[in-house]
C-alpha cells in the first residue's frame, strides 16, 4: 500500500514537472484572440495523467504545475493568469479523467474529452467575463483589451462579445488540440504511466 502511494506521488510530481516544461512553449492564436492570450499544450500531459490516475490526480497536477510555474517564472499578471490557467485546466482535464475512470474505452475517452472541451468553453467564458477580465483590467484597461480583440475580429465591441468571439473560440481550440495530442499519445505511453 505504501509502495503504491509513493508511486502515485512520484508520477504526479513527474507529470506536473513535464507539464511545466511543456507550458514554457506558449504561442498566440492571433487569428482568434489578441496575442496576449497564449496557448500552451500542458493540459495534454495532465489529461494523460488523469486518464492513468484519475480526476483527483489531474486536479493536483494542475495545481502543482501552476505553483511550479510561479516559482520558476514568477507572475506578470498578479497571479490572475495562473489562477485562470488552474481553473480552465481543471475544466478540461478533470471531466475527461472522471468519465474515463468509469468508461475505460476510446468512446469513454472521447465523451470525457468532449465534456471537458464544453466545460472549458462555458466555464472559461463565464470566469473570463465575471472574474478574469475585471482582474486583468487592473494591469491593462478593459477598453484596450476589447480594442485588441476588435483588431482580430470585427464582431468584438464590448466585454460580452470579447468573451464570445475571442475567449470561447480560443478555449475550444485549446481543448481540441490538447485532447487530440492526449488521444494520440496515451495508449503509446500508458504502460509507462501505469508503472
PDB file of C-alpha atoms in Angstrom:
ATOM      1  CA  UNK A   1       0.000   0.000   0.000  1.00  0.00           C
ATOM      2  CA  UNK A   2       2.811   2.410   0.931  1.00  0.00           C
ATOM      3  CA  UNK A   3       4.592   1.491  -2.325  1.00  0.00           C
ATOM      4  CA  UNK A   4       1.500   2.416  -4.348  1.00  0.00           C
ATOM      5  CA  UNK A   5       1.191   5.762  -2.564  1.00  0.00           C
ATOM      6  CA  UNK A   6       4.853   6.576  -3.259  1.00  0.00           C
ATOM      7  CA  UNK A   7       4.441   5.649  -6.957  1.00  0.00           C
ATOM      8  CA  UNK A   8       1.306   7.815  -7.166  1.00  0.00           C
ATOM      9  CA  UNK A   9       3.091  10.829  -5.650  1.00  0.00           C
ATOM     10  CA  UNK A  10       6.168  10.337  -7.848  1.00  0.00           C
ATOM     11  CA  UNK A  11       4.051  10.089 -11.020  1.00  0.00           C
ATOM     12  CA  UNK A  12       2.091  13.209 -10.104  1.00  0.00           C
ATOM     13  CA  UNK A  13       5.349  15.056  -9.465  1.00  0.00           C
ATOM     14  CA  UNK A  14       6.974  13.915 -12.707  1.00  0.00           C
ATOM     15  CA  UNK A  15       3.948  14.678 -14.868  1.00  0.00           C
ATOM     16  CA  UNK A  16       3.490  18.068 -13.183  1.00  0.00           C
ATOM     17  CA  UNK A  17       7.139  18.907 -13.913  1.00  0.00           C
ATOM     18  CA  UNK A  18       6.765  17.731 -17.516  1.00  0.00           C
ATOM     19  CA  UNK A  19       3.635  19.851 -17.919  1.00  0.00           C
ATOM     20  CA  UNK A  20       5.565  22.917 -16.667  1.00  0.00           C
ATOM     21  CA  UNK A  21       8.210  22.284 -19.322  1.00  0.00           C
ATOM     22  CA  UNK A  22       5.517  21.966 -21.998  1.00  0.00           C
ATOM     23  CA  UNK A  23       3.870  25.116 -20.637  1.00  0.00           C
ATOM     24  CA  UNK A  24       7.034  27.098 -21.418  1.00  0.00           C
ATOM     25  CA  UNK A  25       6.314  26.694 -25.135  1.00  0.00           C
ATOM     26  CA  UNK A  26       3.394  29.108 -25.482  1.00  0.00           C
ATOM     27  CA  UNK A  27       2.197  30.571 -28.726  1.00  0.00           C
ATOM     28  CA  UNK A  28      -0.562  33.042 -29.609  1.00  0.00           C
ATOM     29  CA  UNK A  29      -3.539  32.199 -31.809  1.00  0.00           C
ATOM     30  CA  UNK A  30      -3.606  35.639 -33.425  1.00  0.00           C
ATOM     31  CA  UNK A  31      -6.392  34.620 -35.816  1.00  0.00           C
ATOM     32  CA  UNK A  32      -8.725  34.021 -32.824  1.00  0.00           C
ATOM     33  CA  UNK A  33      -7.626  36.197 -29.905  1.00  0.00           C
ATOM     34  CA  UNK A  34      -5.205  39.035 -29.113  1.00  0.00           C
ATOM     35  CA  UNK A  35      -1.560  37.995 -28.856  1.00  0.00           C
ATOM     36  CA  UNK A  36      -1.517  38.288 -25.045  1.00  0.00           C
ATOM     37  CA  UNK A  37      -3.774  35.189 -24.977  1.00  0.00           C
ATOM     38  CA  UNK A  38      -1.130  32.496 -25.387  1.00  0.00           C
ATOM     39  CA  UNK A  39      -1.885  28.822 -25.810  1.00  0.00           C
ATOM     40  CA  UNK A  40       0.156  26.082 -24.212  1.00  0.00           C
ATOM     41  CA  UNK A  41      -0.399  22.352 -24.516  1.00  0.00           C
ATOM     42  CA  UNK A  42       0.408  21.354 -20.933  1.00  0.00           C
ATOM     43  CA  UNK A  43      -3.149  20.096 -20.412  1.00  0.00           C
ATOM     44  CA  UNK A  44      -2.391  17.233 -22.839  1.00  0.00           C
ATOM     45  CA  UNK A  45       0.193  15.900 -20.356  1.00  0.00           C
ATOM     46  CA  UNK A  46      -2.178  16.351 -17.429  1.00  0.00           C
ATOM     47  CA  UNK A  47      -5.058  14.733 -19.314  1.00  0.00           C
ATOM     48  CA  UNK A  48      -2.934  11.627 -19.918  1.00  0.00           C
ATOM     49  CA  UNK A  49      -2.003  11.588 -16.231  1.00  0.00           C
ATOM     50  CA  UNK A  50      -5.672  11.954 -15.350  1.00  0.00           C
ATOM     51  CA  UNK A  51      -6.566   9.021 -17.590  1.00  0.00           C
ATOM     52  CA  UNK A  52      -3.937   6.909 -15.825  1.00  0.00           C
ATOM     53  CA  UNK A  53      -4.547   8.043 -12.234  1.00  0.00           C
ATOM     54  CA  UNK A  54      -7.990   9.653 -12.089  1.00  0.00           C
ATOM     55  CA  UNK A  55      -9.607  13.089 -11.774  1.00  0.00           C
ATOM     56  CA  UNK A  56      -8.109  13.969  -8.371  1.00  0.00           C
ATOM     57  CA  UNK A  57      -4.628  13.422  -9.797  1.00  0.00           C
ATOM     58  CA  UNK A  58      -5.491  15.702 -12.737  1.00  0.00           C
ATOM     59  CA  UNK A  59      -6.567  18.489 -10.356  1.00  0.00           C
ATOM     60  CA  UNK A  60      -3.427  18.042  -8.227  1.00  0.00           C
ATOM     61  CA  UNK A  61      -1.215  18.173 -11.325  1.00  0.00           C
ATOM     62  CA  UNK A  62      -2.932  21.381 -12.446  1.00  0.00           C
ATOM     63  CA  UNK A  63      -2.280  22.930  -9.026  1.00  0.00           C
ATOM     64  CA  UNK A  64       1.345  21.777  -8.834  1.00  0.00           C
ATOM     65  CA  UNK A  65       2.004  22.879 -12.432  1.00  0.00           C
ATOM     66  CA  UNK A  66       0.836  26.414 -11.699  1.00  0.00           C
ATOM     67  CA  UNK A  67       2.705  26.648  -8.381  1.00  0.00           C
ATOM     68  CA  UNK A  68       5.909  25.421 -10.066  1.00  0.00           C
ATOM     69  CA  UNK A  69       5.386  27.845 -12.927  1.00  0.00           C
ATOM     70  CA  UNK A  70       5.085  30.734 -10.453  1.00  0.00           C
ATOM     71  CA  UNK A  71       8.239  29.600  -8.631  1.00  0.00           C
ATOM     72  CA  UNK A  72      10.207  29.253 -11.893  1.00  0.00           C
ATOM     73  CA  UNK A  73       8.880  32.167 -13.945  1.00  0.00           C
ATOM     74  CA  UNK A  74       7.184  34.426 -11.429  1.00  0.00           C
ATOM     75  CA  UNK A  75       3.970  36.145 -12.426  1.00  0.00           C
ATOM     76  CA  UNK A  76       3.361  39.083 -14.722  1.00  0.00           C
ATOM     77  CA  UNK A  77      -0.380  39.189 -14.030  1.00  0.00           C
ATOM     78  CA  UNK A  78      -0.532  39.311 -10.233  1.00  0.00           C
ATOM     79  CA  UNK A  79      -1.432  35.583 -10.201  1.00  0.00           C
ATOM     80  CA  UNK A  80      -4.545  36.213 -12.322  1.00  0.00           C
ATOM     81  CA  UNK A  81      -3.185  34.245 -15.292  1.00  0.00           C
ATOM     82  CA  UNK A  82      -2.085  31.333 -13.108  1.00  0.00           C
ATOM     83  CA  UNK A  83      -5.459  31.225 -11.365  1.00  0.00           C
ATOM     84  CA  UNK A  84      -7.206  31.250 -14.748  1.00  0.00           C
ATOM     85  CA  UNK A  85      -4.900  28.509 -16.034  1.00  0.00           C
ATOM     86  CA  UNK A  86      -5.657  26.335 -12.986  1.00  0.00           C
ATOM     87  CA  UNK A  87      -9.442  26.748 -13.265  1.00  0.00           C
ATOM     88  CA  UNK A  88      -9.628  26.276 -17.041  1.00  0.00           C
ATOM     89  CA  UNK A  89      -7.126  23.418 -16.946  1.00  0.00           C
ATOM     90  CA  UNK A  90      -9.279  21.614 -14.379  1.00  0.00           C
ATOM     91  CA  UNK A  91     -12.371  22.282 -16.504  1.00  0.00           C
ATOM     92  CA  UNK A  92     -10.755  20.374 -19.371  1.00  0.00           C
ATOM     93  CA  UNK A  93      -8.825  17.587 -17.646  1.00  0.00           C
ATOM     94  CA  UNK A  94     -10.955  16.647 -14.628  1.00  0.00           C
ATOM     95  CA  UNK A  95     -14.189  15.821 -16.540  1.00  0.00           C
ATOM     96  CA  UNK A  96     -12.193  13.867 -19.141  1.00  0.00           C
ATOM     97  CA  UNK A  97     -10.432  11.863 -16.413  1.00  0.00           C
ATOM     98  CA  UNK A  98     -13.684  11.343 -14.475  1.00  0.00           C
ATOM     99  CA  UNK A  99     -15.573   9.906 -17.439  1.00  0.00           C
ATOM    100  CA  UNK A 100     -12.586   7.773 -18.463  1.00  0.00           C
ATOM    101  CA  UNK A 101     -12.289   6.416 -14.898  1.00  0.00           C
ATOM    102  CA  UNK A 102     -15.686   4.740 -15.300  1.00  0.00           C
ATOM    103  CA  UNK A 103     -15.595   4.046 -19.065  1.00  0.00           C
ATOM    104  CA  UNK A 104     -12.072   2.925 -19.962  1.00  0.00           C
ATOM    105  CA  UNK A 105     -12.544   2.810 -23.709  1.00  0.00           C
ATOM    106  CA  UNK A 106     -11.977   5.006 -26.729  1.00  0.00           C
ATOM    107  CA  UNK A 107     -15.622   6.046 -26.541  1.00  0.00           C
ATOM    108  CA  UNK A 108     -15.234   6.914 -22.846  1.00  0.00           C
ATOM    109  CA  UNK A 109     -12.141   8.988 -23.614  1.00  0.00           C
ATOM    110  CA  UNK A 110     -13.898  10.811 -26.459  1.00  0.00           C
ATOM    111  CA  UNK A 111     -17.009  11.519 -24.376  1.00  0.00           C
ATOM    112  CA  UNK A 112     -14.856  12.721 -21.472  1.00  0.00           C
ATOM    113  CA  UNK A 113     -12.830  14.961 -23.768  1.00  0.00           C
ATOM    114  CA  UNK A 114     -15.984  16.397 -25.350  1.00  0.00           C
ATOM    115  CA  UNK A 115     -17.435  17.176 -21.908  1.00  0.00           C
ATOM    116  CA  UNK A 116     -14.097  18.707 -20.911  1.00  0.00           C
ATOM    117  CA  UNK A 117     -14.000  20.914 -24.019  1.00  0.00           C
ATOM    118  CA  UNK A 118     -17.575  22.127 -23.452  1.00  0.00           C
ATOM    119  CA  UNK A 119     -16.796  22.727 -19.767  1.00  0.00           C
ATOM    120  CA  UNK A 120     -13.643  24.650 -20.693  1.00  0.00           C
ATOM    121  CA  UNK A 121     -15.569  26.798 -23.175  1.00  0.00           C
ATOM    122  CA  UNK A 122     -18.524  27.546 -20.858  1.00  0.00           C
ATOM    123  CA  UNK A 123     -16.747  27.911 -17.519  1.00  0.00           C
ATOM    124  CA  UNK A 124     -13.755  29.612 -19.138  1.00  0.00           C
ATOM    125  CA  UNK A 125     -16.094  32.124 -20.773  1.00  0.00           C
ATOM    126  CA  UNK A 126     -18.011  32.819 -17.552  1.00  0.00           C
ATOM    127  CA  UNK A 127     -14.869  33.138 -15.442  1.00  0.00           C
ATOM    128  CA  UNK A 128     -13.296  35.470 -18.002  1.00  0.00           C
ATOM    129  CA  UNK A 129     -16.413  37.636 -18.099  1.00  0.00           C
ATOM    130  CA  UNK A 130     -17.027  37.878 -14.363  1.00  0.00           C
ATOM    131  CA  UNK A 131     -13.563  37.428 -12.823  1.00  0.00           C
ATOM    132  CA  UNK A 132     -10.568  37.409 -15.164  1.00  0.00           C
ATOM    133  CA  UNK A 133     -11.287  40.411 -17.384  1.00  0.00           C
ATOM    134  CA  UNK A 134     -12.165  42.637 -14.406  1.00  0.00           C
ATOM    135  CA  UNK A 135      -8.956  41.476 -12.676  1.00  0.00           C
ATOM    136  CA  UNK A 136      -6.853  41.911 -15.839  1.00  0.00           C
ATOM    137  CA  UNK A 137      -8.203  45.446 -16.176  1.00  0.00           C
ATOM    138  CA  UNK A 138      -6.006  46.342 -13.182  1.00  0.00           C
ATOM    139  CA  UNK A 139      -2.999  45.706 -15.464  1.00  0.00           C
ATOM    140  CA  UNK A 140      -4.454  46.764 -18.813  1.00  0.00           C
ATOM    141  CA  UNK A 141      -7.550  48.954 -19.288  1.00  0.00           C
ATOM    142  CA  UNK A 142     -10.608  46.947 -20.324  1.00  0.00           C
ATOM    143  CA  UNK A 143     -11.107  49.200 -23.351  1.00  0.00           C
ATOM    144  CA  UNK A 144      -7.570  48.343 -24.525  1.00  0.00           C
ATOM    145  CA  UNK A 145      -8.317  44.620 -24.141  1.00  0.00           C
ATOM    146  CA  UNK A 146     -11.550  44.992 -26.129  1.00  0.00           C
ATOM    147  CA  UNK A 147      -9.789  47.099 -28.800  1.00  0.00           C
ATOM    148  CA  UNK A 148      -7.108  44.401 -29.148  1.00  0.00           C
ATOM    149  CA  UNK A 149      -9.884  41.853 -29.672  1.00  0.00           C
ATOM    150  CA  UNK A 150     -11.642  44.103 -32.183  1.00  0.00           C
ATOM    151  CA  UNK A 151      -8.445  44.173 -34.268  1.00  0.00           C
ATOM    152  CA  UNK A 152      -8.657  40.379 -34.530  1.00  0.00           C
ATOM    153  CA  UNK A 153     -12.350  40.228 -35.398  1.00  0.00           C
ATOM    154  CA  UNK A 154     -14.822  42.981 -36.155  1.00  0.00           C
ATOM    155  CA  UNK A 155     -17.502  41.215 -34.120  1.00  0.00           C
ATOM    156  CA  UNK A 156     -15.896  42.374 -30.852  1.00  0.00           C
ATOM    157  CA  UNK A 157     -17.160  45.676 -29.452  1.00  0.00           C
ATOM    158  CA  UNK A 158     -17.674  45.065 -25.707  1.00  0.00           C
ATOM    159  CA  UNK A 159     -16.766  42.642 -22.901  1.00  0.00           C
ATOM    160  CA  UNK A 160     -19.523  40.158 -23.812  1.00  0.00           C
ATOM    161  CA  UNK A 161     -18.541  39.945 -27.489  1.00  0.00           C
ATOM    162  CA  UNK A 162     -14.859  39.712 -26.482  1.00  0.00           C
ATOM    163  CA  UNK A 163     -15.652  36.612 -24.432  1.00  0.00           C
ATOM    164  CA  UNK A 164     -17.974  35.188 -27.089  1.00  0.00           C
ATOM    165  CA  UNK A 165     -15.732  35.716 -30.131  1.00  0.00           C
ATOM    166  CA  UNK A 166     -12.217  35.545 -28.631  1.00  0.00           C
ATOM    167  CA  UNK A 167     -12.145  33.685 -25.305  1.00  0.00           C
ATOM    168  CA  UNK A 168     -14.618  30.897 -26.088  1.00  0.00           C
ATOM    169  CA  UNK A 169     -13.125  30.018 -29.523  1.00  0.00           C
ATOM    170  CA  UNK A 170      -9.609  30.190 -28.039  1.00  0.00           C
ATOM    171  CA  UNK A 171     -10.596  27.731 -25.293  1.00  0.00           C
ATOM    172  CA  UNK A 172     -12.319  25.408 -27.763  1.00  0.00           C
ATOM    173  CA  UNK A 173      -9.210  25.286 -29.972  1.00  0.00           C
ATOM    174  CA  UNK A 174      -7.015  24.698 -26.907  1.00  0.00           C
ATOM    175  CA  UNK A 175      -9.303  21.916 -25.693  1.00  0.00           C
ATOM    176  CA  UNK A 176      -9.379  20.208 -29.080  1.00  0.00           C
ATOM    177  CA  UNK A 177      -5.588  20.409 -29.581  1.00  0.00           C
ATOM    178  CA  UNK A 178      -4.800  19.092 -26.081  1.00  0.00           C
ATOM    179  CA  UNK A 179      -7.384  16.320 -26.436  1.00  0.00           C
ATOM    180  CA  UNK A 180      -6.074  15.196 -29.826  1.00  0.00           C
ATOM    181  CA  UNK A 181      -2.494  15.098 -28.525  1.00  0.00           C
ATOM    182  CA  UNK A 182      -3.559  13.143 -25.425  1.00  0.00           C
ATOM    183  CA  UNK A 183      -5.606  10.769 -27.568  1.00  0.00           C
ATOM    184  CA  UNK A 184      -2.720  10.122 -29.945  1.00  0.00           C
ATOM    185  CA  UNK A 185      -0.125   9.587 -27.206  1.00  0.00           C
ATOM    186  CA  UNK A 186      -1.982   7.994 -24.292  1.00  0.00           C
ATOM    187  CA  UNK A 187      -2.099   4.397 -25.492  1.00  0.00           C
ATOM    188  CA  UNK A 188       1.557   4.556 -26.550  1.00  0.00           C
ATOM    189  CA  UNK A 189       2.558   5.885 -23.137  1.00  0.00           C
ATOM    190  CA  UNK A 190       0.007   4.096 -20.944  1.00  0.00           C
ATOM    191  CA  UNK A 191       2.413   1.309 -19.939  1.00  0.00           C
ATOM    192  CA  UNK A 192       4.846   3.899 -18.612  1.00  0.00           C
ATOM    193  CA  UNK A 193       2.048   5.855 -16.907  1.00  0.00           C
ATOM    194  CA  UNK A 194       0.767   2.707 -15.176  1.00  0.00           C
ATOM    195  CA  UNK A 195       4.145   1.505 -13.825  1.00  0.00           C
TER     196      UNK A 195
END
